[in-house]
Amino acid sequence: MTSGVASGNWVGASLARVEDERFLKGEARFVGDLKLPGMLHATFVRSLVAHGTLRRVDADAALALTGVRAVLTGADLATLAHPFPVMAPPGVQVATVAAHPVLARERVRYVGEPVAIVVAATVEQAVDAAERVAVAVEELPALVDPHDAGEAPPIHPAVRDNVLLRHRLGTGDVESAFATARTIVRNRVEAPRLIAAPLEPRAVLAAHDPETDVLTLWLSAQDQHRQLAGLCAVLGREPARLRIVVPDVGGAFGSKGVPQAESAAVALAALRLGRPVTWSETRTESSLAVYQGRGLELDVELALDTDGRILALRGRILADLGAYLYASTPVAPLTAASLLTGCYAVAAAEVEVTGVATNKVPTGPYRGAGRPEAALAIERVVDAAAAELGLDRVELRRRNTIPASDFPHRTALGLELDSGDYLGALDDALRIADWDELVAARDRTRATGRLAGVGVAVYIERVGPGFETARLTLGADGDLVLRTGSSPHGQGHETSFAQIVAAELGVEPAAVTVRFGDSFEIPEGTGTFASRSITVGGSAALLAARRLRKRLEAGEQPPLEEFERFELPGPVFSFGAYVTSVEIEPETGEVALGRIVAVDDCGRVVNPLLADGQVVGGVAQSVGECLTEQTGWDEDGQPLAVNFYEYHLPTAQSVPPVTSVLRETPSPFNPLGAKGVGEGGSIGTPAAIANAVADALAPLGVRHVDPPFTPARIWETIRSAERRGR
């Protein structure tokens, strides 16, 4: 090995992503780029109704068409497929009988649910044939509003009350705190369902080797490990007989974390036909059938004393889970519940979670996965408490925020916070945004008769748990290869992981090849989600490199190999503070955002350039979440947004300037001291914008508005306030 820069210099360096070149040149290899001899093409027949008894699936006309090889239904796969696994954490009641089927049988439960898979020689032939499949459904009433779940007929016969998830958590004497409180403040906020809408929709290619009995699936997914575990369960195969390969991936945002019905159906079709089968999702299918994010209603009460200190919190979360449960469907409501006390020192708290079935596509993690919802709920009710008490909202936060001297800190909801300086982040955000001037500018704008507001929010983020692996090899030819269980889908792992190894071994990052995404090459690991890659995967890479360095210093010669399996001893928590301002046009309801100041503390930063990119990306998604994005269903359960004409993503023009500042409060729980920043922008932004919008409307007597803050919603809010004032 040649000596490079001094050890440690690469960690903290803002290096451009080395992987970008192949993406920009069109040299990346996505699942849709892969071709195999004899490959067939699949498409799906999907339910056109939200709820009904499946009477008949007639494929005769489809099978008569040229090129069609098979039409498989739920009945055809009944003996081949097992239910999808569902996460049931200790102490949480989960109705696992509501697991998603591979293809619908006996009943359909949401528009877009796959009913049959059509396989043909070309994708055009498959699409034409799918249109000839006759599906007879006897319609049943659709359950659309989660509030109606208890009174509606059961979507799943075994779940009479339509409740799929129940959980209670908390400690302390909440009842006494509320009984003796000077002030009780309550606020309800709805975080509506969202479509993840990655650049690349889902795709899968399946091929079976009869000689080895190995079924290989190339998937557009977030990692191979969770896909392997889930699909082994569904397909009834051992890991040695199922290979998952995740090539280049065009985004995920949580929506490609666990296997879904279509991947299993394509795999079974390939096994049935003895030919490779591929499927690439259309944008409409992505809007209809990929599990969606958010869908939570959070009702939070605070009990406060005469000094404005929070004595207790009481929360109720109603989760619209959709028609079925996937493995990760419970994640968001449970995460939101555990984080509902936010950055505040709350001695007593109790939260109740109820997740109900509706005739909609299931929900699952979407960037933040419960963290943005929790921050939105607690930050809105803190602003409401400040208004009720006649206190400055920043001052109220200062009185209640957990001080830096109080770490580690155990919350009343059972989380052990590892380290933090929440007030430091808040002070930085206020200073950088020039808070006093923002408030003064707001007041000057209001004096002219216009509507203006400013918003501030603080947040915490729990980094994903579990272990991760790293295998580092130094070949006799000097090639240095890191194999990591973390798989990228836009984060820049090839650059940042190379920096970690290069810093420890004293070489250039370009000397390190980073490999990922193949369950046969990297059979052990957890995966990429919940901002855990650098914290857990990076720590594994660091420890492997550290051991290799010691062997080299002892005079050992290549070839050499080191394997590391790292697991956090406890959760780590990033945190931050966000500030923004808004102006509202009263005649149209249009909300114009001012600059967003984002202060994020993610522990040790490996690559500030990439970390800033994660922050800005999260902010941009949240701008869409706050201003334009919304799903919807009519009374029959028909989706109202199935493409980008109806579901409005933010454009570059709608995203205001973002000032991203990174702080470093190292975690004591991993050798890097890292915490993760992939979701910070998606957590702090919605709460800050919501507080700014509420502040702008406060002179009209408006206390709260739920996102998204579309012109129509804000216009109607203003008109309603004017009618009340007459």
PDB file of C-alpha atoms in Angstrom, residues 578 580 596 598 615 618-620 622-623 626 680-690:
ATOM      1  CA  TYR A 578     -35.420  25.080  11.757  1.00  0.00           C
ATOM      2  CA  THR A 580     -38.626  30.022   8.218  1.00  0.00           C
ATOM      3  CA  ILE A 596     -35.393  28.147   5.386  1.00  0.00           C
ATOM      4  CA  ALA A 598     -31.747  24.375   8.770  1.00  0.00           C
ATOM      5  CA  VAL A 615     -30.669  18.182   4.257  1.00  0.00           C
ATOM      6  CA  GLY A 618     -35.352  16.545   2.734  1.00  0.00           C
ATOM      7  CA  VAL A 619     -36.345  20.215   2.819  1.00  0.00           C
ATOM      8  CA  ALA A 620     -37.435  20.101  -0.832  1.00  0.00           C
ATOM      9  CA  SER A 622     -41.142  18.706   2.801  1.00  0.00           C
ATOM     10  CA  VAL A 623     -41.969  21.831   0.834  1.00  0.00           C
ATOM     11  CA  CYS A 626     -46.530  21.237   3.077  1.00  0.00           C
ATOM     12  CA  GLY A 680     -33.390  15.803   9.252  1.00  0.00           C
ATOM     13  CA  GLY A 681     -34.732  18.067   6.526  1.00  0.00           C
ATOM     14  CA  SER A 682     -37.955  16.089   6.355  1.00  0.00           C
ATOM     15  CA  ILE A 683     -38.497  16.354  10.123  1.00  0.00           C
ATOM     16  CA  GLY A 684     -37.760  19.977  10.968  1.00  0.00           C
ATOM     17  CA  THR A 685     -39.217  21.615   7.861  1.00  0.00           C
ATOM     18  CA  PRO A 686     -42.936  20.688   8.109  1.00  0.00           C
ATOM     19  CA  ALA A 687     -43.161  21.812  11.740  1.00  0.00           C
ATOM     20  CA  ALA A 688     -41.424  25.125  11.046  1.00  0.00           C
ATOM     21  CA  ILE A 689     -43.602  25.853   8.002  1.00  0.00           C
ATOM     22  CA  ALA A 690     -46.794  24.859   9.841  1.00  0.00           C
TER      23      ALA A 690
END
